[in-house]
Amino acid sequence: MQIKLSKSYGFCFGVKRAIKIAEKSPDAITSGPLIHNTQEINRLKSEFNVSTAHNINEIKNKNKVIIRTHGIPKQDLKELQDNNAQVTDATCPYVTKPQQICEDMSKKGYQIIVFGDIAHPEVKSVMSYSTTKPVVVTNTKELENQYIKSRVAIVSQTTKKHEDFSKVVTYLTRKCKEVRVFNTICNATFDNQDAVYDLSLEADVMIIIGGKNSSNTKQLHSISRDNCPDSYHIESPDEIEKEWFSDKKLCGVSAGASTPEWIIQNIVNKIKEI
Amino acid sequence: MQIKLSKSYGFCFGVKRAIKIAEKSPDAITSGPLIHNTQEINRLKSEFNVSTAHNINEIKNKNKVIIRTHGIPKQDLKELQDNNAQVTDATCPYVTKPQQICEDMSKKGYQIIVFGDIAHPEVKSVMSYSTTKPVVVTNTKELENQYIKSRVAIVSQTTKKHEDFSKVVTYLTRKCKEVRVFNTICNATFDNQDAVYDLSLEADVMIIIGGKNSSNTKQLHSISRDNCPDSYHIESPDEIEKEWFSDKKLCGVSAGASTPEWIIQNIVNKIKEI
């Protein structure tokens, strides 16, 4: 069986930047998981003593604080910046962008629509910048129960699928007089998605590597599964099962934006052994 | 065979308004056909001596001028207003809207995309308001050969299908950072289209009445044909053919926004005779 890596996969700009920040801030504490990858977070803990707080109260008044890539609510950030000695903002610039758009557009009187998962930390941080209550949806069905104004602005969670985003946009353009569409899906997401789409068309088994709570990895898995039903989303080599590869000719491999290269290599080696 | 009229059809607000203006301006001359319906234009000529100019030069320095529902290029309008005694603007307010948007958005630095037929008088009038050269397309294919900026504003010809408009919007949202979508498809168009969609699902023959050069009538015909292959676009009773109705149970009837009620009645009567 041949193993083929996706043309674009793994660490994106924002994740690389955040890890560099963490490595340069030994003993710091992060506001929630820095990225959605447990193994890499464990590595930062063991090599640089960078720990993870799961509650904003845990980091108040701490010496060195790092803001996670997904950002945190505006009020929390302000409070930390006012009270903590050293706050380093590792919010991905691709997330800062929709935060600013929400603030700007809501001030200009547009109703804010956030296309994303309301429980996702990035969405929580983005929506907090709207000066009016935003509408957060993942599909058109959820829009049907909402009061939609005639002038709206929409941003997307950076890791969503464009196909789903455009369905919501289409629904809004039918309902509203003006829709300001800000495509805030990040380029790395686009590139990884396009590449996994192509690879899953030719492969007969696909391994998608990334945190189980990683939104962008879940999207990659969903795209892959549409073309190649034998697509598996795994986090570590232990999850691999031998029978996935029996009678297969081409195994495609891709990884989410928060998956470090060393995990990908471990998994590729494990597949090679099989 | 039963005959059923569509729930919404025929004269829209803008056409009704223009005809009232024409009827109150005997002996006036219009800048091109006032509406896209030859029969109604003939009636205005014979009853009110309102005539049609086919070239802007014909109406320069004329006494009473009426601007057609579709509008005319900005420069032409200005010239007429500067030099003619009495210019009455019968441009549909739903067309004035995209004109203003093009002007405003181009001044704000957005590249203007007009979704519409470049040969249609409405599109010619709308695009003339952009202070920069707009891109005019009817589908995504035509966009592929164009240089598209990262910030664009899009308007639609008022009589287009939303389904086609949203395909172009989807393409743009993938390419651009910001897309300002102005849904300028008019409500009458929406209502007539929705109603013809429903009716063509139950009818086994559909008669769509309206000028052969009427964009909105062509759209109604296209929607109807998708659901009911035996859909005919006609302008006058003479075009009706007996065999269209043999073995049919339900004949649906709809009409474009520039089709007067008296033509619709003539046609319904002719079908009843059959």
Short mmCIF file of N, CA and C in Angstrom, two decimals, chain A residues 125-195:
data_model
loop_
_atom_site.label_atom_id
_atom_site.label_comp_id
_atom_site.label_asym_id
_atom_site.label_seq_id
_atom_site.Cartn_x
_atom_site.Cartn_y
_atom_site.Cartn_z
N SER A 125 -15.18 34.34 21.48
CA SER A 125 -14.34 35.55 21.48
C SER A 125 -14.82 36.53 20.41
N VAL A 126 -15.13 36.01 19.22
CA VAL A 126 -15.54 36.89 18.11
C VAL A 126 -16.84 37.61 18.44
N MET A 127 -17.84 36.86 18.92
CA MET A 127 -19.16 37.47 19.16
C MET A 127 -19.11 38.51 20.27
N SER A 128 -18.15 38.37 21.18
CA SER A 128 -18.08 39.32 22.30
C SER A 128 -17.72 40.73 21.83
N TYR A 129 -17.21 40.85 20.61
CA TYR A 129 -16.82 42.17 20.10
C TYR A 129 -17.98 42.94 19.49
N SER A 130 -19.10 42.26 19.25
CA SER A 130 -20.26 42.95 18.70
C SER A 130 -20.89 43.81 19.79
N THR A 131 -21.21 45.04 19.47
CA THR A 131 -21.81 45.92 20.47
C THR A 131 -23.31 45.63 20.63
N THR A 132 -23.86 44.83 19.72
CA THR A 132 -25.25 44.37 19.85
C THR A 132 -25.25 42.85 19.86
N LYS A 133 -26.35 42.24 20.33
CA LYS A 133 -26.38 40.77 20.45
C LYS A 133 -26.32 40.14 19.05
N PRO A 134 -25.29 39.35 18.78
CA PRO A 134 -25.20 38.75 17.45
C PRO A 134 -26.05 37.48 17.34
N VAL A 135 -26.33 37.11 16.11
CA VAL A 135 -27.02 35.84 15.85
C VAL A 135 -25.93 34.85 15.45
N VAL A 136 -25.89 33.71 16.12
CA VAL A 136 -24.86 32.70 15.82
C VAL A 136 -25.54 31.45 15.28
N VAL A 137 -25.17 31.04 14.10
CA VAL A 137 -25.82 29.87 13.48
C VAL A 137 -24.80 28.99 12.77
N THR A 138 -25.17 27.73 12.61
CA THR A 138 -24.33 26.83 11.83
C THR A 138 -25.02 26.39 10.54
N ASN A 139 -26.31 26.74 10.39
CA ASN A 139 -27.02 26.37 9.17
C ASN A 139 -28.24 27.27 8.98
N THR A 140 -28.86 27.16 7.82
CA THR A 140 -30.00 28.03 7.49
C THR A 140 -31.21 27.72 8.37
N LYS A 141 -31.36 26.46 8.74
CA LYS A 141 -32.48 26.06 9.60
C LYS A 141 -32.53 26.93 10.86
N GLU A 142 -31.36 27.15 11.45
CA GLU A 142 -31.29 27.93 12.69
C GLU A 142 -31.63 29.41 12.47
N LEU A 143 -31.47 29.85 11.22
CA LEU A 143 -31.80 31.24 10.91
C LEU A 143 -33.30 31.48 10.86
N GLU A 144 -34.03 30.42 10.52
CA GLU A 144 -35.48 30.57 10.32
C GLU A 144 -36.21 31.05 11.57
N ASN A 145 -35.67 30.71 12.73
CA ASN A 145 -36.33 31.11 13.98
C ASN A 145 -35.84 32.45 14.51
N GLN A 146 -35.00 33.13 13.74
CA GLN A 146 -34.40 34.36 14.23
C GLN A 146 -35.03 35.57 13.56
N TYR A 147 -35.05 36.67 14.27
CA TYR A 147 -35.46 37.92 13.65
C TYR A 147 -34.24 38.49 12.92
N ILE A 148 -34.35 38.64 11.62
CA ILE A 148 -33.22 39.11 10.82
C ILE A 148 -33.54 40.51 10.30
N LYS A 149 -32.65 41.43 10.55
CA LYS A 149 -32.84 42.81 10.08
C LYS A 149 -32.55 42.91 8.58
N SER A 150 -32.88 44.07 8.00
CA SER A 150 -32.70 44.17 6.55
C SER A 150 -31.24 44.45 6.16
N ARG A 151 -30.44 44.89 7.13
CA ARG A 151 -29.02 45.12 6.85
C ARG A 151 -28.19 44.32 7.84
N VAL A 152 -27.48 43.33 7.32
CA VAL A 152 -26.70 42.46 8.21
C VAL A 152 -25.25 42.35 7.71
N ALA A 153 -24.38 42.00 8.64
CA ALA A 153 -22.98 41.70 8.29
C ALA A 153 -22.69 40.30 8.80
N ILE A 154 -22.05 39.50 7.98
CA ILE A 154 -21.77 38.12 8.40
C ILE A 154 -20.27 37.83 8.35
N VAL A 155 -19.80 37.18 9.40
CA VAL A 155 -18.42 36.67 9.44
C VAL A 155 -18.50 35.17 9.68
N SER A 156 -17.41 34.48 9.37
CA SER A 156 -17.40 33.04 9.59
C SER A 156 -16.33 32.67 10.59
N GLN A 157 -16.60 31.65 11.39
CA GLN A 157 -15.54 31.01 12.16
C GLN A 157 -14.45 30.64 11.15
N THR A 158 -13.19 30.87 11.50
CA THR A 158 -12.10 30.73 10.50
C THR A 158 -11.95 29.33 9.93
N THR A 159 -12.49 28.33 10.66
CA THR A 159 -12.21 26.94 10.26
C THR A 159 -13.40 26.23 9.63
N LYS A 160 -14.38 27.01 9.18
CA LYS A 160 -15.58 26.40 8.62
C LYS A 160 -15.40 26.07 7.13
N LYS A 161 -16.35 25.27 6.61
CA LYS A 161 -16.35 24.93 5.18
C LYS A 161 -17.04 26.05 4.41
N HIS A 162 -16.43 26.47 3.31
CA HIS A 162 -17.01 27.56 2.52
C HIS A 162 -18.38 27.18 1.97
N GLU A 163 -18.53 25.94 1.60
CA GLU A 163 -19.79 25.44 1.05
C GLU A 163 -20.96 25.70 2.01
N ASP A 164 -20.73 25.44 3.29
CA ASP A 164 -21.79 25.65 4.30
C ASP A 164 -22.01 27.14 4.56
N PHE A 165 -20.92 27.88 4.56
CA PHE A 165 -20.99 29.33 4.76
C PHE A 165 -21.86 29.96 3.66
N SER A 166 -21.61 29.53 2.43
CA SER A 166 -22.31 30.18 1.32
C SER A 166 -23.80 29.84 1.32
N LYS A 167 -24.18 28.71 1.89
CA LYS A 167 -25.61 28.39 2.01
C LYS A 167 -26.30 29.42 2.91
N VAL A 168 -25.64 29.76 4.00
CA VAL A 168 -26.20 30.74 4.92
C VAL A 168 -26.24 32.12 4.26
N VAL A 169 -25.18 32.45 3.52
CA VAL A 169 -25.13 33.73 2.81
C VAL A 169 -26.29 33.80 1.79
N THR A 170 -26.49 32.74 1.06
CA THR A 170 -27.56 32.70 0.06
C THR A 170 -28.92 32.95 0.72
N TYR A 171 -29.14 32.30 1.85
CA TYR A 171 -30.40 32.48 2.58
C TYR A 171 -30.57 33.96 2.95
N LEU A 172 -29.49 34.56 3.45
CA LEU A 172 -29.56 35.96 3.90
C LEU A 172 -29.79 36.91 2.72
N THR A 173 -29.14 36.66 1.60
CA THR A 173 -29.28 37.58 0.46
C THR A 173 -30.71 37.56 -0.07
N ARG A 174 -31.41 36.49 0.17
CA ARG A 174 -32.82 36.43 -0.23
C ARG A 174 -33.69 37.27 0.70
N LYS A 175 -33.33 37.26 1.99
CA LYS A 175 -34.14 37.92 3.01
C LYS A 175 -33.84 39.40 3.18
N CYS A 176 -32.57 39.78 2.98
CA CYS A 176 -32.12 41.11 3.38
C CYS A 176 -31.90 42.03 2.20
N LYS A 177 -31.94 43.31 2.46
CA LYS A 177 -31.64 44.30 1.44
C LYS A 177 -30.13 44.38 1.21
N GLU A 178 -29.38 44.35 2.30
CA GLU A 178 -27.93 44.37 2.16
C GLU A 178 -27.28 43.35 3.08
N VAL A 179 -26.38 42.57 2.52
CA VAL A 179 -25.61 41.62 3.31
C VAL A 179 -24.13 41.92 3.08
N ARG A 180 -23.44 42.27 4.13
CA ARG A 180 -21.98 42.47 3.98
C ARG A 180 -21.33 41.16 4.37
N VAL A 181 -20.75 40.53 3.38
CA VAL A 181 -20.17 39.20 3.58
C VAL A 181 -18.67 39.32 3.76
N PHE A 182 -18.19 38.96 4.93
CA PHE A 182 -16.76 38.96 5.18
C PHE A 182 -16.30 37.51 5.24
N ASN A 183 -15.56 37.15 4.24
CA ASN A 183 -15.07 35.77 4.20
C ASN A 183 -13.86 35.67 5.11
N THR A 184 -14.12 35.23 6.33
CA THR A 184 -13.04 35.16 7.32
C THR A 184 -12.55 33.74 7.53
N ILE A 185 -12.92 32.86 6.61
CA ILE A 185 -12.35 31.50 6.64
C ILE A 185 -10.88 31.66 6.24
N CYS A 186 -9.97 31.08 7.03
CA CYS A 186 -8.57 31.42 6.80
C CYS A 186 -7.99 30.64 5.62
N ASN A 187 -6.96 31.20 5.03
CA ASN A 187 -6.35 30.59 3.83
C ASN A 187 -5.82 29.20 4.08
N ALA A 188 -5.22 29.01 5.26
CA ALA A 188 -4.67 27.69 5.57
C ALA A 188 -5.81 26.67 5.57
N THR A 189 -6.96 27.09 6.13
CA THR A 189 -8.12 26.21 6.15
C THR A 189 -8.54 25.87 4.73
N PHE A 190 -8.63 26.91 3.88
CA PHE A 190 -8.97 26.70 2.47
C PHE A 190 -8.01 25.71 1.82
N ASP A 191 -6.70 25.98 1.98
CA ASP A 191 -5.69 25.16 1.30
C ASP A 191 -5.76 23.71 1.77
N ASN A 192 -5.84 23.54 3.11
CA ASN A 192 -5.92 22.17 3.64
C ASN A 192 -7.19 21.47 3.14
N GLN A 193 -8.29 22.22 3.07
CA GLN A 193 -9.56 21.63 2.64
C GLN A 193 -9.50 21.24 1.16
N ASP A 194 -8.99 22.15 0.34
CA ASP A 194 -8.89 21.86 -1.10
C ASP A 194 -8.02 20.63 -1.33
N ALA A 195 -6.88 20.57 -0.62
CA ALA A 195 -5.94 19.48 -0.81
C ALA A 195 -6.53 18.15 -0.35
#
